[in-house]
Amino acid sequence: MIDRYAIEVQKAHWQRTFADNPDMYGTQVSEPGRYAIELFARDGAHDLLELGAGQGRDTIGFIRAGFQVTALDYEGDALQTLQDKVSVLTVALQDVRGPLPFADTSFDAVYSHMLFSMALTTSELESLAAEVHRVLRPKGLHVYTVRHFGDKHYGAGIPHGDDMYEHGGFVVHFFDRPLVDRLAQGFTAPELFEFEEGDLPRRLWCITQRKT
């Protein structure tokens, strides 16, 4: 299982990786980011929380689309770089293992790309899902992506328990459908579409659900 030391190792690994690769995931908005922009716009969303904003390829797309964006991440240097690029952005330095630093019903929508597949235990994911529910306004949308059991890295690499495996220094929590449903307490039934990303390629689900 992931202990506090392993968490700090992961954080340091992300810091080094972002520093060495300023555009690690590219500069264009991701496929789920484009989907979320269209969905949130149709829904009339305005205030958007992005969890695990990283280097901000989707963040910048949301801002250009006219949303008021709060970007949260636990890597301070990446957040500062992102805020330097986009002055209208609100940032929050926070590990999602703790409570989100926002009042109840603060946002129209919450978005994250692969944040839920970080080195988070199932119990931590349940707490995070409950926090997302708390900060969303009634009928607010939650869109997030995860790597799933069909990914080529699932079951390979260094096992950490709880369907987590380490590859290249990164620990990934892989999802099956029961885990998606388990995290949907207080939301409508999750809607999923599958997509691929990267050179492996990574195989992911994009999950959409609405606060009930």
Short mmCIF file of C-alpha atoms in Angstrom, two decimals, residues 46-152:
data_model
loop_
_atom_site.label_atom_id
_atom_site.label_comp_id
_atom_site.label_asym_id
_atom_site.label_seq_id
_atom_site.Cartn_x
_atom_site.Cartn_y
_atom_site.Cartn_z
CA HIS A 46 -19.57 29.23 -15.20
CA ASP A 47 -17.49 28.41 -12.13
CA LEU A 48 -15.21 25.43 -12.80
CA LEU A 49 -12.83 23.54 -10.49
CA GLU A 50 -10.05 21.56 -12.13
CA LEU A 51 -8.36 18.98 -9.89
CA GLY A 52 -4.77 18.04 -10.68
CA ALA A 53 -4.32 20.81 -13.24
CA GLY A 54 -0.63 19.99 -13.74
CA GLN A 55 0.90 21.94 -16.61
CA GLY A 56 -2.47 23.33 -17.61
CA ARG A 57 -3.16 22.21 -21.17
CA ASP A 58 -6.86 21.79 -20.34
CA THR A 59 -6.92 24.68 -17.88
CA ILE A 60 -5.97 27.19 -20.57
CA GLY A 61 -8.61 25.72 -22.88
CA PHE A 62 -11.29 26.21 -20.21
CA ILE A 63 -10.27 29.83 -19.68
CA ARG A 64 -10.24 30.56 -23.41
CA ALA A 65 -13.75 29.09 -23.57
CA GLY A 66 -14.90 31.69 -21.04
CA PHE A 67 -15.10 29.72 -17.80
CA GLN A 68 -14.04 31.07 -14.42
CA VAL A 69 -11.45 28.46 -13.45
CA THR A 70 -9.91 27.43 -10.14
CA ALA A 71 -6.95 25.10 -10.68
CA LEU A 72 -5.87 22.83 -7.84
CA ASP A 73 -2.69 20.78 -7.66
CA TYR A 74 -0.19 19.61 -5.05
CA GLU A 75 2.83 20.61 -7.14
CA GLY A 76 3.49 24.26 -6.39
CA ASP A 77 6.02 25.01 -9.13
CA ALA A 78 3.64 23.78 -11.84
CA LEU A 79 0.82 25.90 -10.40
CA GLN A 80 3.03 28.99 -10.30
CA THR A 81 4.13 28.46 -13.90
CA LEU A 82 0.52 28.04 -14.93
CA GLN A 83 -0.58 31.19 -13.11
CA ASP A 84 2.26 33.12 -14.75
CA LYS A 85 0.83 32.10 -18.12
CA VAL A 86 -2.79 32.94 -17.24
CA SER A 87 -3.19 35.82 -14.80
CA VAL A 88 -6.99 35.45 -14.52
CA LEU A 89 -6.60 31.96 -13.09
CA THR A 90 -7.30 31.19 -9.42
CA VAL A 91 -4.98 28.52 -8.01
CA ALA A 92 -5.08 26.34 -4.91
CA LEU A 93 -2.13 24.34 -3.60
CA GLN A 94 -3.60 21.23 -2.00
CA ASP A 95 -3.22 17.46 -1.79
CA VAL A 96 -6.60 15.91 -2.61
CA ARG A 97 -6.10 13.38 0.18
CA GLY A 98 -7.32 16.14 2.46
CA PRO A 99 -10.55 18.16 2.37
CA LEU A 100 -10.89 20.48 -0.59
CA PRO A 101 -10.33 24.10 0.55
CA PHE A 102 -13.67 25.41 -0.72
CA ALA A 103 -17.10 26.09 0.72
CA ASP A 104 -20.08 23.86 0.02
CA THR A 105 -21.76 24.32 -3.38
CA SER A 106 -18.99 26.55 -4.76
CA PHE A 107 -18.79 25.24 -8.33
CA ASP A 108 -21.00 24.47 -11.31
CA ALA A 109 -18.64 21.75 -12.54
CA VAL A 110 -15.58 19.77 -11.47
CA TYR A 111 -13.11 18.30 -13.96
CA SER A 112 -9.95 16.21 -13.73
CA HIS A 113 -7.86 14.32 -16.25
CA MET A 114 -6.22 11.21 -14.68
CA LEU A 115 -6.16 12.72 -11.17
CA PHE A 116 -8.35 9.86 -9.87
CA SER A 117 -5.78 7.40 -11.27
CA MET A 118 -2.97 8.82 -9.16
CA ALA A 119 -1.51 6.99 -6.16
CA LEU A 120 -4.77 7.21 -4.20
CA THR A 121 -6.22 4.30 -2.25
CA THR A 122 -9.86 3.34 -2.71
CA SER A 123 -10.76 4.89 0.65
CA GLU A 124 -9.00 8.11 -0.38
CA LEU A 125 -10.89 8.08 -3.67
CA GLU A 126 -14.18 7.67 -1.79
CA SER A 127 -13.33 10.67 0.38
CA LEU A 128 -12.36 12.69 -2.69
CA ALA A 129 -15.59 11.80 -4.50
CA ALA A 130 -17.54 12.93 -1.44
CA GLU A 131 -15.61 16.22 -1.42
CA VAL A 132 -16.38 16.75 -5.11
CA HIS A 133 -20.05 16.17 -4.31
CA ARG A 134 -19.87 18.67 -1.45
CA VAL A 135 -18.33 21.54 -3.44
CA LEU A 136 -20.64 21.07 -6.45
CA ARG A 137 -23.85 23.04 -6.72
CA PRO A 138 -27.11 21.09 -7.09
CA LYS A 139 -27.18 19.34 -10.49
CA GLY A 140 -23.51 20.24 -11.00
CA LEU A 141 -21.46 18.11 -13.39
CA HIS A 142 -18.45 15.98 -12.53
CA VAL A 143 -16.24 14.84 -15.42
CA TYR A 144 -13.12 12.82 -14.73
CA THR A 145 -10.87 10.32 -16.50
CA VAL A 146 -9.16 7.15 -15.30
CA ARG A 147 -7.02 4.38 -16.72
CA HIS A 148 -8.89 1.08 -16.59
CA PHE A 149 -8.23 -2.66 -16.46
CA GLY A 150 -7.93 -2.82 -20.26
CA ASP A 151 -4.78 -0.69 -20.18
CA LYS A 152 -1.57 -2.53 -21.11
#
